[in-house]
CSV table of C-alpha atoms in Angstrom, one decimal:
chain,number,residue,atom,x,y,z
A,1,MET,CA,0.0,0.0,0.0
A,2,SER,CA,1.4,3.4,-1.0
A,3,LEU,CA,1.5,6.3,1.5
A,4,HIS,CA,-1.3,8.0,-0.5
A,5,GLU,CA,-3.5,4.9,-0.2
A,6,GLN,CA,-2.6,4.5,3.5
A,7,MET,CA,-3.7,8.1,4.3
A,8,GLN,CA,-6.9,7.7,2.3
A,9,ALA,CA,-7.7,4.5,4.1
A,10,CYS,CA,-7.1,6.1,7.5
A,11,ILE,CA,-9.4,9.1,6.6
A,12,SER,CA,-12.1,6.7,5.4
A,13,GLU,CA,-12.0,4.6,8.6
A,14,ALA,CA,-12.1,7.6,10.9
A,15,ASN,CA,-15.0,9.1,8.9
A,16,ASN,CA,-16.9,5.8,9.1
A,17,TRP,CA,-16.2,5.7,12.9
A,18,MET,CA,-17.5,9.3,13.4
A,19,SER,CA,-20.5,8.6,11.2
A,20,ASP,CA,-21.4,5.4,13.0
A,21,ARG,CA,-21.0,7.1,16.4
A,22,ALA,CA,-23.3,9.9,15.3
A,23,LYS,CA,-25.9,7.6,14.0
A,24,LYS,CA,-25.8,5.4,17.1
A,25,LYS,CA,-26.5,8.4,19.3
A,26,PHE,CA,-28.8,10.6,17.2
A,27,GLY,CA,-29.8,8.6,14.1
A,28,ASP,CA,-28.7,10.8,11.3
A,29,ASP,CA,-27.5,13.5,13.9
A,30,SER,CA,-29.4,16.2,12.2
A,31,PRO,CA,-30.2,19.4,14.2
A,32,ALA,CA,-33.8,18.2,14.4
A,33,ALA,CA,-32.6,15.0,16.2
A,34,ARG,CA,-31.0,17.1,18.9
A,35,ILE,CA,-34.2,17.7,20.9
A,36,LEU,CA,-33.1,19.1,24.2
A,37,LYS,CA,-34.3,16.6,26.8
A,38,ARG,CA,-32.9,18.5,29.7
A,39,ARG,CA,-35.3,19.9,32.3
A,40,PHE,CA,-34.7,22.6,34.8
A,41,GLY,CA,-35.9,22.8,38.4
A,42,ILE,CA,-38.1,25.7,39.5
A,43,ASN,CA,-35.1,27.5,41.1
A,44,GLU,CA,-33.0,27.1,38.0
A,45,ALA,CA,-35.9,28.2,35.8
A,46,ALA,CA,-36.5,31.3,38.0
A,47,GLU,CA,-32.9,32.3,37.8
A,48,LEU,CA,-32.8,31.9,34.0
A,49,ALA,CA,-36.1,33.7,33.5
A,50,GLY,CA,-34.9,36.6,35.8
A,51,VAL,CA,-37.8,36.2,38.3
A,52,THR,CA,-38.4,34.6,41.7
A,53,ARG,CA,-39.8,31.1,42.4
A,54,GLN,CA,-42.8,32.7,44.0
A,55,SER,CA,-43.5,34.7,40.8
A,56,ILE,CA,-43.6,31.5,38.7
A,57,VAL,CA,-46.0,29.8,41.2
A,58,LYS,CA,-48.2,32.9,41.3
A,59,ALA,CA,-48.3,33.1,37.4
A,60,GLU,CA,-49.3,29.4,37.2
A,61,LYS,CA,-52.1,29.9,39.7
A,62,GLU,CA,-53.3,32.9,37.7
A,63,GLY,CA,-53.2,31.0,34.4
A,64,ARG,CA,-50.5,33.2,32.9
A,65,LEU,CA,-48.2,30.2,32.8
A,66,PRO,CA,-49.3,26.6,32.0
A,67,THR,CA,-50.3,24.3,34.8
A,68,PRO,CA,-47.2,22.5,36.2
A,69,GLU,CA,-46.4,19.0,35.2
A,70,TYR,CA,-45.7,16.4,37.9
A,71,LYS,CA,-43.7,13.2,37.9
A,72,ASP,CA,-45.4,9.9,38.5
A,73,THR,CA,-43.6,8.9,41.7
A,74,LYS,CA,-44.4,7.3,45.1
A,75,ALA,CA,-43.3,10.4,47.0
A,76,ASN,CA,-45.7,11.7,49.6
A,77,ARG,CA,-45.7,15.1,47.9
A,78,PRO,CA,-46.0,16.2,44.3
A,79,VAL,CA,-42.7,16.3,42.4
A,80,ARG,CA,-42.4,18.7,39.4
A,81,LYS,CA,-41.1,17.3,36.2
A,82,GLY,CA,-39.1,20.5,35.7
A,83,PHE,CA,-39.2,23.1,32.9
A,84,THR,CA,-38.1,22.7,29.3
A,85,LEU,CA,-36.0,25.4,27.8
A,86,ALA,CA,-39.0,26.3,25.6
A,87,GLN,CA,-41.1,26.8,28.7
A,88,ILE,CA,-38.4,29.1,30.1
A,89,GLU,CA,-38.5,31.1,26.9
A,90,ASN,CA,-42.2,31.5,27.4
A,91,MET,CA,-41.7,32.7,30.9
A,92,ARG,CA,-39.4,35.4,29.6
A,93,GLU,CA,-42.2,36.5,27.3
A,94,VAL,CA,-44.8,36.5,30.0
A,95,PHE,CA,-42.6,38.4,32.5
A,96,GLY,CA,-40.9,40.6,30.0
A,97,THR,CA,-37.5,39.7,31.2
A,98,ARG,CA,-35.7,38.6,28.0
A,99,PRO,CA,-32.2,40.1,28.0
A,100,HIS,CA,-31.1,41.9,24.9
A,101,ARG,CA,-28.7,44.5,23.7
A,102,PRO,CA,-29.9,48.1,23.8
A,103,GLU,CA,-31.9,49.0,20.7
A,104,ASP,CA,-29.5,51.7,19.7
A,105,MET,CA,-26.4,49.5,20.0
A,106,GLU,CA,-25.1,46.9,17.6
A,107,ALA,CA,-24.5,43.2,18.1
A,108,VAL,CA,-21.1,42.4,19.5
A,109,VAL,CA,-18.9,40.2,17.3
A,110,LEU,CA,-16.6,38.0,19.3
A,111,SER,CA,-14.0,35.8,17.5
A,112,ILE,CA,-12.1,33.0,19.3
A,113,PRO,CA,-8.9,32.3,17.3
A,114,GLY,CA,-6.2,30.0,18.5
A,115,GLY,CA,-2.5,29.8,17.6
A,116,LYS,CA,-2.6,26.0,17.3
A,117,GLY,CA,-5.0,23.1,17.4
A,118,GLY,CA,-6.1,21.6,20.7
A,119,CYS,CA,-6.3,24.9,22.6
A,120,TRP,CA,-10.1,24.4,23.3
A,121,LYS,CA,-11.2,27.3,21.2
A,122,THR,CA,-14.0,25.3,19.5
A,123,SER,CA,-15.3,23.7,22.7
A,124,THR,CA,-15.2,27.1,24.3
A,125,ALA,CA,-17.1,28.7,21.4
A,126,ALA,CA,-19.8,26.0,21.5
A,127,HIS,CA,-20.3,26.1,25.2
A,128,LEU,CA,-20.3,29.9,25.3
A,129,ALA,CA,-22.9,30.1,22.5
A,130,GLN,CA,-25.2,27.6,24.3
A,131,TRP,CA,-24.7,29.4,27.7
A,132,LEU,CA,-25.7,32.7,26.1
A,133,SER,CA,-28.7,31.0,24.6
A,134,LEU,CA,-29.7,29.6,28.0
A,135,LYS,CA,-29.5,33.1,29.3
A,136,GLY,CA,-31.9,34.3,26.6
A,137,TYR,CA,-29.6,36.1,24.2
A,138,ARG,CA,-29.9,35.9,20.4
A,139,VAL,CA,-26.7,34.3,19.1
A,140,TRP,CA,-25.3,33.6,15.7
A,141,CYS,CA,-22.3,31.2,15.4
A,142,ILE,CA,-20.2,31.3,12.3
A,143,ASP,CA,-17.9,28.3,11.7
A,144,ILE,CA,-15.1,29.0,9.3
A,145,ASP,CA,-12.8,26.2,10.4
A,146,PRO,CA,-12.7,23.6,7.6
A,147,GLN,CA,-12.6,20.9,10.2
A,148,ALA,CA,-16.2,21.9,11.1
A,149,HIS,CA,-16.0,20.8,14.7
A,150,LEU,CA,-18.2,23.6,15.9
A,151,SER,CA,-20.8,22.7,13.4
A,152,MET,CA,-20.7,19.1,14.6
A,153,TYR,CA,-21.7,20.2,18.1
A,154,PHE,CA,-25.0,21.4,16.6
A,155,GLY,CA,-25.7,18.4,14.4
A,156,TYR,CA,-24.2,19.7,11.1
A,157,HIS,CA,-21.8,17.0,9.8
A,158,PRO,CA,-19.9,17.3,6.5
A,159,GLU,CA,-20.0,13.5,6.3
A,160,ILE,CA,-23.7,13.3,6.9
A,161,ASN,CA,-25.8,16.3,6.1
A,162,THR,CA,-23.7,19.4,5.2
A,163,THR,CA,-22.2,20.6,1.9
A,164,ALA,CA,-20.0,23.5,0.8
A,165,GLU,CA,-23.2,25.3,-0.3
A,166,ASP,CA,-24.3,25.6,3.4
A,167,THR,CA,-21.2,27.6,4.3
A,168,VAL,CA,-19.8,31.1,3.9
A,169,LEU,CA,-17.7,29.8,0.9
A,170,ASP,CA,-19.9,31.2,-2.0
A,171,TYR,CA,-20.2,34.6,-0.3
A,172,MET,CA,-16.5,34.8,0.5
A,173,LEU,CA,-15.7,34.0,-3.2
A,174,GLY,CA,-18.1,36.7,-4.4
A,175,ASP,CA,-20.8,34.3,-5.7
A,176,LYS,CA,-23.5,35.4,-3.2
A,177,ASP,CA,-24.5,38.9,-2.2
A,178,ASP,CA,-25.0,38.2,1.5
A,179,LEU,CA,-24.9,35.4,4.1
A,180,SER,CA,-28.7,34.9,4.5
A,181,TYR,CA,-28.5,31.7,2.4
A,182,CYS,CA,-26.3,29.9,5.0
A,183,VAL,CA,-27.9,30.7,8.3
A,184,ARG,CA,-29.3,27.5,9.9
A,185,GLU,CA,-31.4,26.9,13.0
A,186,THR,CA,-30.3,24.7,15.9
A,187,ALA,CA,-32.1,22.9,18.7
A,188,TRP,CA,-31.3,25.9,20.9
A,189,PRO,CA,-33.8,28.8,21.1
A,190,ASN,CA,-32.4,32.0,19.5
A,191,LEU,CA,-29.2,30.3,18.4
A,192,HIS,CA,-28.4,30.0,14.7
A,193,ILE,CA,-25.3,28.7,13.0
A,194,THR,CA,-23.5,29.0,9.7
A,195,PRO,CA,-21.9,25.6,9.4
A,196,SER,CA,-18.5,24.7,7.9
A,197,HIS,CA,-17.1,22.1,5.5
A,198,LEU,CA,-13.7,20.8,4.4
A,199,GLN,CA,-14.2,22.8,1.2
A,200,LEU,CA,-13.6,26.0,3.1
A,201,GLN,CA,-9.9,25.3,2.6
A,202,ARG,CA,-10.5,26.8,-0.9
A,203,LEU,CA,-10.6,30.3,0.6
A,204,GLU,CA,-6.9,30.5,1.0
A,205,ARG,CA,-6.3,29.5,-2.6
A,206,GLU,CA,-9.2,31.2,-4.4
A,207,MET,CA,-10.0,34.4,-2.5
A,208,PRO,CA,-6.9,36.4,-3.7
A,209,GLU,CA,-8.1,35.9,-7.3
A,210,ALA,CA,-11.8,36.3,-6.8
A,211,GLU,CA,-13.8,39.4,-7.8
A,212,LEU,CA,-15.0,40.7,-4.5
A,213,GLU,CA,-17.3,43.6,-3.6
A,214,HIS,CA,-15.2,44.4,-0.5
A,215,GLN,CA,-11.6,44.2,0.3
A,216,LEU,CA,-10.2,40.7,0.8
A,217,HIS,CA,-9.8,41.0,4.5
A,218,GLN,CA,-13.2,42.7,5.1
A,219,MET,CA,-15.5,40.2,3.4
A,220,LEU,CA,-16.6,38.4,6.5
A,221,GLN,CA,-17.2,41.7,8.3
A,222,ALA,CA,-19.4,42.9,5.5
A,223,GLY,CA,-21.4,39.7,5.6
A,224,ILE,CA,-21.9,39.9,9.3
A,225,ASP,CA,-22.8,43.6,9.1
A,226,GLY,CA,-25.7,42.7,6.8
A,227,LEU,CA,-27.4,40.3,9.3
A,228,LYS,CA,-26.2,41.2,12.8
A,229,ASP,CA,-29.3,43.4,13.5
A,230,HIS,CA,-31.1,40.1,14.2
A,231,TYR,CA,-28.7,39.1,17.0
A,232,ASP,CA,-27.2,40.3,20.3
A,233,ILE,CA,-23.9,38.4,19.9
A,234,VAL,CA,-22.1,36.8,17.0
A,235,ILE,CA,-19.4,34.2,17.7
A,236,VAL,CA,-16.8,33.3,15.1
A,237,ASP,CA,-14.7,30.1,15.3
A,238,GLY,CA,-11.9,29.7,12.8
A,239,HIS,CA,-9.0,27.5,11.9
A,240,PRO,CA,-5.7,27.7,13.9
A,241,ASP,CA,-3.6,29.4,11.3
A,242,LEU,CA,-2.4,32.8,10.2
A,243,GLY,CA,-4.3,32.8,6.8
A,244,ILE,CA,-7.0,34.8,5.1
A,245,GLY,CA,-9.8,33.2,7.2
A,246,THR,CA,-8.1,34.2,10.5
A,247,THR,CA,-7.4,37.7,9.2
A,248,ASN,CA,-11.1,38.1,8.2
A,249,MET,CA,-12.4,36.9,11.6
A,250,ILE,CA,-10.1,39.3,13.5
A,251,CYS,CA,-11.0,42.3,11.3
A,252,ALA,CA,-14.7,41.4,11.8
A,253,SER,CA,-14.5,41.2,15.5
A,254,ASP,CA,-15.2,43.7,18.3
A,255,ILE,CA,-13.6,41.3,20.8
A,256,THR,CA,-10.8,38.9,19.8
A,257,LEU,CA,-10.5,36.3,22.6
A,258,ILE,CA,-7.3,34.2,21.9
A,259,ALA,CA,-7.7,30.7,23.3
A,260,THR,CA,-4.3,29.8,24.8
A,261,SER,CA,-3.6,26.6,26.7
A,262,THR,CA,-1.2,27.3,29.5
A,263,GLU,CA,1.6,25.2,27.9
A,264,VAL,CA,4.9,26.6,26.6
A,265,ASN,CA,4.3,25.6,23.0
A,266,ASP,CA,0.8,27.2,22.9
A,267,ILE,CA,2.3,30.4,24.4
A,268,ASN,CA,4.8,30.5,21.4
A,269,SER,CA,1.9,29.9,19.0
A,270,THR,CA,-0.1,32.7,20.6
A,271,CYS,CA,2.8,35.1,20.1
A,272,GLN,CA,2.7,34.3,16.3
A,273,LEU,CA,-1.0,35.0,16.3
A,274,MET,CA,-0.4,38.3,18.1
A,275,GLY,CA,2.2,39.1,15.4
A,276,LEU,CA,-0.5,38.7,12.8
A,277,ILE,CA,-2.8,41.1,14.8
A,278,SER,CA,0.1,43.5,15.1
A,279,ASP,CA,0.7,43.4,11.3
A,280,ILE,CA,-3.0,44.0,10.6
A,281,TYR,CA,-3.2,47.1,12.7
A,282,ALA,CA,0.3,48.5,12.1
A,283,PRO,CA,0.5,52.0,10.6
A,284,ASN,CA,1.3,50.4,7.2
A,285,GLY,CA,-1.1,47.5,7.7
A,286,VAL,CA,-4.4,46.8,6.0
A,287,GLU,CA,-7.3,49.3,6.0
A,288,CYS,CA,-9.7,48.5,9.0
A,289,THR,CA,-12.8,50.1,10.3
A,290,HIS,CA,-11.9,49.6,14.0
A,291,GLU,CA,-9.6,47.9,16.4
A,292,PRO,CA,-10.9,45.0,18.4
A,293,ILE,CA,-10.5,44.5,22.2
A,294,VAL,CA,-7.9,41.7,22.4
A,295,ARG,CA,-7.8,39.3,25.4
A,296,VAL,CA,-6.3,36.0,26.2
A,297,LEU,CA,-8.5,33.1,27.4
A,298,PRO,CA,-6.3,30.7,29.5
A,299,THR,CA,-7.3,27.0,28.9
A,300,LYS,CA,-6.1,23.6,30.0
A,301,LEU,CA,-5.6,24.8,33.5
A,302,GLY,CA,-4.8,22.3,36.3
A,303,GLY,CA,-4.6,22.4,40.0
A,304,SER,CA,-2.8,25.1,42.0
A,305,ASN,CA,0.5,23.3,42.1
A,306,THR,CA,0.6,22.3,38.4
A,307,SER,CA,3.0,23.8,35.8
A,308,SER,CA,-0.1,25.2,34.0
A,309,ASN,CA,-0.7,27.6,36.9
A,310,GLN,CA,2.9,28.7,37.1
A,311,ASN,CA,2.8,29.3,33.3
A,312,LEU,CA,-0.4,31.4,33.9
A,313,LEU,CA,1.4,33.5,36.5
A,314,ASP,CA,4.2,34.1,34.0
A,315,MET,CA,1.6,35.0,31.3
A,316,ARG,CA,0.1,37.6,33.5
A,317,GLN,CA,3.6,39.0,34.0
A,318,PHE,CA,4.6,39.3,30.4
A,319,TRP,CA,1.2,39.9,28.9
A,320,GLY,CA,0.0,42.4,31.5
A,321,GLY,CA,-3.8,42.6,31.6
A,322,LEU,CA,-4.5,40.6,28.5
A,323,PRO,CA,-5.3,37.2,30.2
A,324,ILE,CA,-8.8,37.3,31.6
A,325,LEU,CA,-9.2,36.5,35.3
A,326,ASN,CA,-11.0,33.2,34.8
A,327,GLY,CA,-10.2,30.4,32.4
A,328,CYS,CA,-11.0,26.8,31.4
A,329,TYR,CA,-9.8,24.1,33.7
A,330,HIS,CA,-9.2,20.5,32.9
A,331,THR,CA,-12.5,18.6,33.3
A,332,ASP,CA,-13.3,15.2,31.8
A,333,GLU,CA,-16.9,16.2,31.6
A,334,VAL,CA,-16.3,18.0,28.3
A,335,GLY,CA,-14.5,15.0,26.8
A,336,LYS,CA,-17.3,12.7,28.0
A,337,GLY,CA,-19.8,15.0,26.4
A,338,GLN,CA,-17.9,14.9,23.1
A,339,ARG,CA,-18.0,11.1,23.1
A,340,ARG,CA,-21.8,11.5,23.3
A,341,MET,CA,-21.6,14.3,20.7
A,342,ALA,CA,-23.0,16.7,23.2
A,343,THR,CA,-21.9,19.6,25.4
A,344,ILE,CA,-22.3,19.6,29.2
A,345,TYR,CA,-25.4,21.8,28.8
A,346,GLU,CA,-27.1,19.2,26.6
A,347,GLN,CA,-26.7,16.4,29.1
A,348,ALA,CA,-30.2,15.8,30.5
A,349,ASP,CA,-29.7,13.7,33.6
A,350,SER,CA,-27.6,11.0,35.4
A,351,SER,CA,-28.1,8.7,32.4
A,352,GLU,CA,-25.9,11.1,30.3
A,353,ARG,CA,-23.7,12.7,33.0
A,354,SER,CA,-21.2,11.2,35.3
A,355,THR,CA,-21.5,12.2,39.0
A,356,PRO,CA,-23.6,15.2,39.9
A,357,ALA,CA,-20.6,16.8,41.7
A,358,ALA,CA,-18.3,16.4,38.7
A,359,TRP,CA,-20.9,17.9,36.4
A,360,LYS,CA,-21.6,20.8,38.8
A,361,ARG,CA,-17.8,21.5,39.0
A,362,ALA,CA,-17.7,21.7,35.2
A,363,THR,CA,-20.6,24.0,34.9
A,364,ASP,CA,-19.2,26.2,37.6
A,365,ILE,CA,-16.0,26.6,35.7
A,366,PHE,CA,-17.8,27.8,32.6
A,367,ASP,CA,-20.2,30.0,34.5
A,368,ALA,CA,-17.3,32.0,36.1
A,369,THR,CA,-15.5,32.4,32.7
A,370,PHE,CA,-18.6,33.2,30.7
A,371,ASN,CA,-20.0,35.6,33.2
A,372,GLU,CA,-16.7,37.5,33.0
A,373,ILE,CA,-16.8,37.5,29.2
A,374,LEU,CA,-20.4,38.8,29.2
A,375,ASN,CA,-20.2,41.3,32.0
A,376,ASP,CA,-16.6,42.6,31.6
A,377,LEU,CA,-16.2,42.5,27.8
A,378,ILE,CA,-19.5,42.3,26.0
A,379,LYS,CA,-21.8,44.5,28.1
A,380,PRO,CA,-19.4,47.5,28.4
A,381,LEU,CA,-19.5,47.8,24.6
A,382,TRP,CA,-23.3,48.2,24.8
A,383,ALA,CA,-22.8,50.9,27.4
A,384,GLU,CA,-20.6,53.0,25.2
A,385,GLU,CA,-22.2,56.2,23.8
């Protein structure tokens, strides 16, 4: 067997494994198959809806909310089934508590690039998008990584149900006028996605020769500008390289959050990515409409005595205030979720999670990090005059 044949065989076997795994869990793993089975207790529902528990009970008694559903148990007292996310969405409508950007402010575009693969940029993008959807925000995810891992989190698989025509490719090559053709729904309320495909590798080869309405590095920004009035937050996940796609996502972003594992090699790769950003916004760089806020998201953090935390201390020394205060710690819950082709937020109960304590630790990690991103980076942009 030649090397060419060996590599093709490896690719085929891996694709078959991924396809079989997806079909075993979700059938065809379409977005429609990803019905969110998770239910929320009344205290969780009240927090997400922005009201008190007592307000929910009162609204149920008054008929403004549906009569509660109860489990069929042998308990001496009624036990609620819990609320679906759709029911919590209805609560927000009833109580008028849906969060949103101010009407006179624009959606915030947040890109999550990484200097190298394995820095958790995609898992962070997926979890952040779903966390924001849980909170009630309108979110648009754009996947421009040809590997399409972010798309797979939402049931869009190049090997099952997605083609190049579902991606930004035609627009970025000047064959479409806007991005409306490639915005897809997900199982999450208010969360849309533009999926990716391996064919997006063509951008690096073909964009420089394409006839484009906007400058090469501003195509993605122009596409987002045409649709972002429908959203509060736009999240862009790209390929870990220094190419045209990465340049486009940086130029389009209001916030560039560089995912950086606290390992020496990733720090080196992040410096290369910072070099690209420096070149873009240098006095003799490309023409840009604005400069994004740039921050570093520390990932792969371990315990207090690990080398990762010593590296983080060093990062705070030589990068000043760029690393955000919180980060993503090692937790096997994310990996377990990936084997089930689901995030930790999709895991409905003990049949899909590991121990309740481990799952709670994982959600606490993300809550701290995502609250910082929302409250310290995104919301201040809406407060600017």
